[in-house]
């Protein structure tokens, strides 16, 4: 089930708009996840050199997802996209254990940004189908999330290519947004 079908099921106030920032290291699966959310083909995906934006309108809800490239040279530009973010989705390659320290450093820097203060964080633990994939609990521990008290967060195991776990993650996002007042009026 794609994001459009999920949004049709959710009840929301009319004319609401959400800004979702989709970040993570290169090769984590951000663009694959975004294409899956938009119910697009995921067979041929190239590394994002700048950013992708997808908007979906359903049941009076406009969801704007900003997918920013994760290459080291692009990361300093992430802060240009922080304004008015309602939800941060951070994608991790669960099988790339060599980069857990790097991803923790990047996530910690994001969580210290004043423009992202209090913004709920959904971490998609992607590539769960690979043999070396870390569990959600292991990722929570490695990233130091269990001590985070200043915002809501969730680690959602997923396989972005197959769409497995994506719906559950987005349901968590919509639950958090609805509990906080449901986005911004257009």
PDB file of C-alpha atoms in Angstrom, residues 5-186:
ATOM      1  CA  UNK A   5      -3.737   4.892   0.060  1.00  0.00           C
ATOM      2  CA  UNK A   6      -2.540   5.341   3.645  1.00  0.00           C
ATOM      3  CA  UNK A   7      -3.490   9.017   3.674  1.00  0.00           C
ATOM      4  CA  UNK A   8      -6.953   8.207   2.342  1.00  0.00           C
ATOM      5  CA  UNK A   9      -7.517   6.063   5.423  1.00  0.00           C
ATOM      6  CA  UNK A  10      -6.482   8.767   7.861  1.00  0.00           C
ATOM      7  CA  UNK A  11      -8.949  11.412   8.923  1.00  0.00           C
ATOM      8  CA  UNK A  12      -7.520  14.900   8.978  1.00  0.00           C
ATOM      9  CA  UNK A  13      -8.629  18.505   8.933  1.00  0.00           C
ATOM     10  CA  UNK A  14      -8.955  20.113   5.534  1.00  0.00           C
ATOM     11  CA  UNK A  15      -6.239  22.272   4.060  1.00  0.00           C
ATOM     12  CA  UNK A  16      -3.402  20.921   6.214  1.00  0.00           C
ATOM     13  CA  UNK A  17       0.148  20.707   4.985  1.00  0.00           C
ATOM     14  CA  UNK A  18       3.138  18.780   6.328  1.00  0.00           C
ATOM     15  CA  UNK A  19       6.794  19.251   5.574  1.00  0.00           C
ATOM     16  CA  UNK A  20       8.823  16.083   5.994  1.00  0.00           C
ATOM     17  CA  UNK A  21      12.604  16.151   5.745  1.00  0.00           C
ATOM     18  CA  UNK A  22      14.110  12.851   4.541  1.00  0.00           C
ATOM     19  CA  UNK A  23      17.804  12.538   5.431  1.00  0.00           C
ATOM     20  CA  UNK A  24      20.502   9.929   5.965  1.00  0.00           C
ATOM     21  CA  UNK A  25      23.909   8.913   4.662  1.00  0.00           C
ATOM     22  CA  UNK A  26      24.432   8.111   0.999  1.00  0.00           C
ATOM     23  CA  UNK A  27      23.257   4.646  -0.060  1.00  0.00           C
ATOM     24  CA  UNK A  28      20.874   4.313   2.910  1.00  0.00           C
ATOM     25  CA  UNK A  29      17.798   4.048   0.669  1.00  0.00           C
ATOM     26  CA  UNK A  30      16.213   7.500   1.000  1.00  0.00           C
ATOM     27  CA  UNK A  31      15.167   7.859  -2.634  1.00  0.00           C
ATOM     28  CA  UNK A  32      13.959   4.267  -2.775  1.00  0.00           C
ATOM     29  CA  UNK A  33      11.831   4.976   0.289  1.00  0.00           C
ATOM     30  CA  UNK A  34      10.480   8.191  -1.244  1.00  0.00           C
ATOM     31  CA  UNK A  35       9.574   6.449  -4.491  1.00  0.00           C
ATOM     32  CA  UNK A  36       7.881   3.681  -2.538  1.00  0.00           C
ATOM     33  CA  UNK A  37       5.861   6.253  -0.584  1.00  0.00           C
ATOM     34  CA  UNK A  38       4.742   7.807  -3.856  1.00  0.00           C
ATOM     35  CA  UNK A  39       3.890   4.357  -5.300  1.00  0.00           C
ATOM     36  CA  UNK A  40       6.510   4.796  -8.027  1.00  0.00           C
ATOM     37  CA  UNK A  41       8.773   2.200  -9.640  1.00  0.00           C
ATOM     38  CA  UNK A  42      11.937   1.519  -7.585  1.00  0.00           C
ATOM     39  CA  UNK A  43      13.918  -0.625 -10.041  1.00  0.00           C
ATOM     40  CA  UNK A  44      16.279   2.057 -11.362  1.00  0.00           C
ATOM     41  CA  UNK A  45      17.447   4.557  -8.772  1.00  0.00           C
ATOM     42  CA  UNK A  46      20.601   6.646  -9.015  1.00  0.00           C
ATOM     43  CA  UNK A  47      22.295   8.523  -6.158  1.00  0.00           C
ATOM     44  CA  UNK A  48      20.641  11.852  -5.402  1.00  0.00           C
ATOM     45  CA  UNK A  49      23.001  14.675  -6.339  1.00  0.00           C
ATOM     46  CA  UNK A  50      20.862  17.439  -4.891  1.00  0.00           C
ATOM     47  CA  UNK A  51      17.328  16.885  -3.705  1.00  0.00           C
ATOM     48  CA  UNK A  52      14.004  15.344  -4.697  1.00  0.00           C
ATOM     49  CA  UNK A  53      10.617  16.679  -3.648  1.00  0.00           C
ATOM     50  CA  UNK A  54       7.400  14.716  -3.788  1.00  0.00           C
ATOM     51  CA  UNK A  55       3.986  16.062  -2.817  1.00  0.00           C
ATOM     52  CA  UNK A  56       0.894  13.981  -2.315  1.00  0.00           C
ATOM     53  CA  UNK A  57      -2.570  15.435  -1.783  1.00  0.00           C
ATOM     54  CA  UNK A  58      -5.306  13.314  -0.302  1.00  0.00           C
ATOM     55  CA  UNK A  59      -8.276  13.901   1.973  1.00  0.00           C
ATOM     56  CA  UNK A  60      -7.356  17.560   2.409  1.00  0.00           C
ATOM     57  CA  UNK A  61      -3.785  16.718   3.446  1.00  0.00           C
ATOM     58  CA  UNK A  62      -0.728  17.848   1.478  1.00  0.00           C
ATOM     59  CA  UNK A  63       2.427  15.944   2.351  1.00  0.00           C
ATOM     60  CA  UNK A  64       5.660  17.519   1.075  1.00  0.00           C
ATOM     61  CA  UNK A  65       8.649  15.179   1.378  1.00  0.00           C
ATOM     62  CA  UNK A  66      12.122  16.634   0.816  1.00  0.00           C
ATOM     63  CA  UNK A  67      14.754  13.974   0.031  1.00  0.00           C
ATOM     64  CA  UNK A  68      18.234  15.515   0.300  1.00  0.00           C
ATOM     65  CA  UNK A  69      21.339  13.679  -0.951  1.00  0.00           C
ATOM     66  CA  UNK A  70      23.503  12.069   1.702  1.00  0.00           C
ATOM     67  CA  UNK A  71      26.975  12.269   0.193  1.00  0.00           C
ATOM     68  CA  UNK A  72      29.525  13.851   2.525  1.00  0.00           C
ATOM     69  CA  UNK A  73      29.943  16.904   0.241  1.00  0.00           C
ATOM     70  CA  UNK A  74      26.175  17.564   0.270  1.00  0.00           C
ATOM     71  CA  UNK A  75      25.537  17.189   4.020  1.00  0.00           C
ATOM     72  CA  UNK A  76      26.629  20.756   4.939  1.00  0.00           C
ATOM     73  CA  UNK A  77      23.702  21.968   2.804  1.00  0.00           C
ATOM     74  CA  UNK A  78      21.117  19.983   4.800  1.00  0.00           C
ATOM     75  CA  UNK A  79      20.636  22.941   7.154  1.00  0.00           C
ATOM     76  CA  UNK A  80      19.228  25.002   4.254  1.00  0.00           C
ATOM     77  CA  UNK A  81      16.122  22.775   4.402  1.00  0.00           C
ATOM     78  CA  UNK A  82      15.398  22.774   8.164  1.00  0.00           C
ATOM     79  CA  UNK A  83      12.868  25.636   8.246  1.00  0.00           C
ATOM     80  CA  UNK A  84       9.275  24.631   9.002  1.00  0.00           C
ATOM     81  CA  UNK A  85      10.017  20.901   9.238  1.00  0.00           C
ATOM     82  CA  UNK A  86       7.166  18.974  10.863  1.00  0.00           C
ATOM     83  CA  UNK A  87       8.826  15.532  10.889  1.00  0.00           C
ATOM     84  CA  UNK A  88      12.382  14.313  10.329  1.00  0.00           C
ATOM     85  CA  UNK A  89      12.731  10.906   8.699  1.00  0.00           C
ATOM     86  CA  UNK A  90      16.264   9.566   8.960  1.00  0.00           C
ATOM     87  CA  UNK A  91      17.109   6.482   6.893  1.00  0.00           C
ATOM     88  CA  UNK A  92      19.859   4.074   7.934  1.00  0.00           C
ATOM     89  CA  UNK A  93      21.392   1.160   6.046  1.00  0.00           C
ATOM     90  CA  UNK A  94      20.999  -1.381   8.855  1.00  0.00           C
ATOM     91  CA  UNK A  95      23.545  -3.713   7.296  1.00  0.00           C
ATOM     92  CA  UNK A  96      26.363  -1.157   6.977  1.00  0.00           C
ATOM     93  CA  UNK A  97      27.714  -1.487  10.508  1.00  0.00           C
ATOM     94  CA  UNK A  98      31.006   0.207   9.558  1.00  0.00           C
ATOM     95  CA  UNK A  99      29.097   3.465   9.149  1.00  0.00           C
ATOM     96  CA  UNK A 100      27.039   3.407  12.364  1.00  0.00           C
ATOM     97  CA  UNK A 101      29.442   5.821  14.051  1.00  0.00           C
ATOM     98  CA  UNK A 102      29.263   8.200  11.078  1.00  0.00           C
ATOM     99  CA  UNK A 103      25.467   8.020  10.970  1.00  0.00           C
ATOM    100  CA  UNK A 104      25.295   8.623  14.741  1.00  0.00           C
ATOM    101  CA  UNK A 105      27.485  11.727  14.368  1.00  0.00           C
ATOM    102  CA  UNK A 106      25.285  13.111  11.572  1.00  0.00           C
ATOM    103  CA  UNK A 107      22.063  12.345  13.445  1.00  0.00           C
ATOM    104  CA  UNK A 108      23.416  13.914  16.661  1.00  0.00           C
ATOM    105  CA  UNK A 109      24.241  17.105  14.745  1.00  0.00           C
ATOM    106  CA  UNK A 110      20.725  17.187  13.299  1.00  0.00           C
ATOM    107  CA  UNK A 111      19.154  16.721  16.712  1.00  0.00           C
ATOM    108  CA  UNK A 112      21.159  19.652  18.088  1.00  0.00           C
ATOM    109  CA  UNK A 113      19.849  22.055  15.431  1.00  0.00           C
ATOM    110  CA  UNK A 114      17.549  24.695  16.935  1.00  0.00           C
ATOM    111  CA  UNK A 115      15.309  24.714  13.834  1.00  0.00           C
ATOM    112  CA  UNK A 116      14.621  21.000  14.402  1.00  0.00           C
ATOM    113  CA  UNK A 117      14.031  21.294  18.159  1.00  0.00           C
ATOM    114  CA  UNK A 118      11.181  19.065  19.281  1.00  0.00           C
ATOM    115  CA  UNK A 119      10.538  17.717  15.781  1.00  0.00           C
ATOM    116  CA  UNK A 120       9.519  14.029  15.906  1.00  0.00           C
ATOM    117  CA  UNK A 121      12.086  11.663  14.372  1.00  0.00           C
ATOM    118  CA  UNK A 122      11.282   8.479  12.512  1.00  0.00           C
ATOM    119  CA  UNK A 123      14.320   6.344  11.818  1.00  0.00           C
ATOM    120  CA  UNK A 124      13.809   3.813   9.074  1.00  0.00           C
ATOM    121  CA  UNK A 125      16.194   0.905   9.727  1.00  0.00           C
ATOM    122  CA  UNK A 126      16.381  -0.036   6.056  1.00  0.00           C
ATOM    123  CA  UNK A 127      17.721  -3.149   4.332  1.00  0.00           C
ATOM    124  CA  UNK A 128      16.442  -5.549   6.977  1.00  0.00           C
ATOM    125  CA  UNK A 129      16.515  -8.319   4.370  1.00  0.00           C
ATOM    126  CA  UNK A 130      20.322  -8.361   4.375  1.00  0.00           C
ATOM    127  CA  UNK A 131      22.158 -10.870   6.550  1.00  0.00           C
ATOM    128  CA  UNK A 132      24.151  -8.360   8.624  1.00  0.00           C
ATOM    129  CA  UNK A 133      21.208  -6.038   9.314  1.00  0.00           C
ATOM    130  CA  UNK A 134      21.078  -4.671  12.856  1.00  0.00           C
ATOM    131  CA  UNK A 135      17.765  -4.898  14.707  1.00  0.00           C
ATOM    132  CA  UNK A 136      15.736  -1.849  15.700  1.00  0.00           C
ATOM    133  CA  UNK A 137      16.800  -2.340  19.334  1.00  0.00           C
ATOM    134  CA  UNK A 138      20.473  -2.517  18.384  1.00  0.00           C
ATOM    135  CA  UNK A 139      20.172   0.638  16.272  1.00  0.00           C
ATOM    136  CA  UNK A 140      18.384   2.466  19.112  1.00  0.00           C
ATOM    137  CA  UNK A 141      21.240   1.550  21.412  1.00  0.00           C
ATOM    138  CA  UNK A 142      24.072   2.312  18.947  1.00  0.00           C
ATOM    139  CA  UNK A 143      22.608   5.727  18.140  1.00  0.00           C
ATOM    140  CA  UNK A 144      21.997   6.599  21.785  1.00  0.00           C
ATOM    141  CA  UNK A 145      18.291   7.140  21.195  1.00  0.00           C
ATOM    142  CA  UNK A 146      17.162   5.561  24.448  1.00  0.00           C
ATOM    143  CA  UNK A 147      18.432   8.597  26.364  1.00  0.00           C
ATOM    144  CA  UNK A 148      16.657  11.127  24.097  1.00  0.00           C
ATOM    145  CA  UNK A 149      13.910  12.887  26.059  1.00  0.00           C
ATOM    146  CA  UNK A 150      13.314  16.131  24.136  1.00  0.00           C
ATOM    147  CA  UNK A 151      11.290  14.665  21.257  1.00  0.00           C
ATOM    148  CA  UNK A 152       9.271  11.684  20.087  1.00  0.00           C
ATOM    149  CA  UNK A 153      11.210   9.090  18.118  1.00  0.00           C
ATOM    150  CA  UNK A 154      10.687   5.672  16.610  1.00  0.00           C
ATOM    151  CA  UNK A 155      12.966   3.150  14.906  1.00  0.00           C
ATOM    152  CA  UNK A 156      11.029   1.300  12.232  1.00  0.00           C
ATOM    153  CA  UNK A 157      12.606  -1.743  10.567  1.00  0.00           C
ATOM    154  CA  UNK A 158      11.940  -1.731   6.834  1.00  0.00           C
ATOM    155  CA  UNK A 159      12.858  -2.960   3.401  1.00  0.00           C
ATOM    156  CA  UNK A 160      12.262   0.156   1.292  1.00  0.00           C
ATOM    157  CA  UNK A 161      12.617  -1.682  -2.026  1.00  0.00           C
ATOM    158  CA  UNK A 162       9.730  -4.004  -1.077  1.00  0.00           C
ATOM    159  CA  UNK A 163       7.755  -1.467   0.941  1.00  0.00           C
ATOM    160  CA  UNK A 164       7.919  -3.690   4.003  1.00  0.00           C
ATOM    161  CA  UNK A 165       7.602  -1.673   7.223  1.00  0.00           C
ATOM    162  CA  UNK A 166       7.089   1.622   5.366  1.00  0.00           C
ATOM    163  CA  UNK A 167       3.352   1.830   6.033  1.00  0.00           C
ATOM    164  CA  UNK A 168       3.867   1.200   9.739  1.00  0.00           C
ATOM    165  CA  UNK A 169       6.464   3.968   9.928  1.00  0.00           C
ATOM    166  CA  UNK A 170       4.205   6.436   8.169  1.00  0.00           C
ATOM    167  CA  UNK A 171       1.322   5.507  10.459  1.00  0.00           C
ATOM    168  CA  UNK A 172       3.549   6.478  13.393  1.00  0.00           C
ATOM    169  CA  UNK A 173       4.324   9.795  11.650  1.00  0.00           C
ATOM    170  CA  UNK A 174       0.657  10.573  11.067  1.00  0.00           C
ATOM    171  CA  UNK A 175      -0.225   9.621  14.655  1.00  0.00           C
ATOM    172  CA  UNK A 176       2.440  12.018  15.989  1.00  0.00           C
ATOM    173  CA  UNK A 177       1.394  14.812  13.641  1.00  0.00           C
ATOM    174  CA  UNK A 178      -2.289  14.409  14.513  1.00  0.00           C
ATOM    175  CA  UNK A 179      -1.496  14.408  18.240  1.00  0.00           C
ATOM    176  CA  UNK A 180       0.450  17.666  17.809  1.00  0.00           C
ATOM    177  CA  UNK A 181      -2.340  19.475  15.989  1.00  0.00           C
ATOM    178  CA  UNK A 182      -2.060  18.089  12.469  1.00  0.00           C
ATOM    179  CA  UNK A 183       0.379  20.248  10.528  1.00  0.00           C
ATOM    180  CA  UNK A 184       0.150  23.794   9.250  1.00  0.00           C
ATOM    181  CA  UNK A 185      -2.775  25.539   7.602  1.00  0.00           C
ATOM    182  CA  UNK A 186      -2.107  26.424   3.991  1.00  0.00           C
TER     183      UNK A 186
END
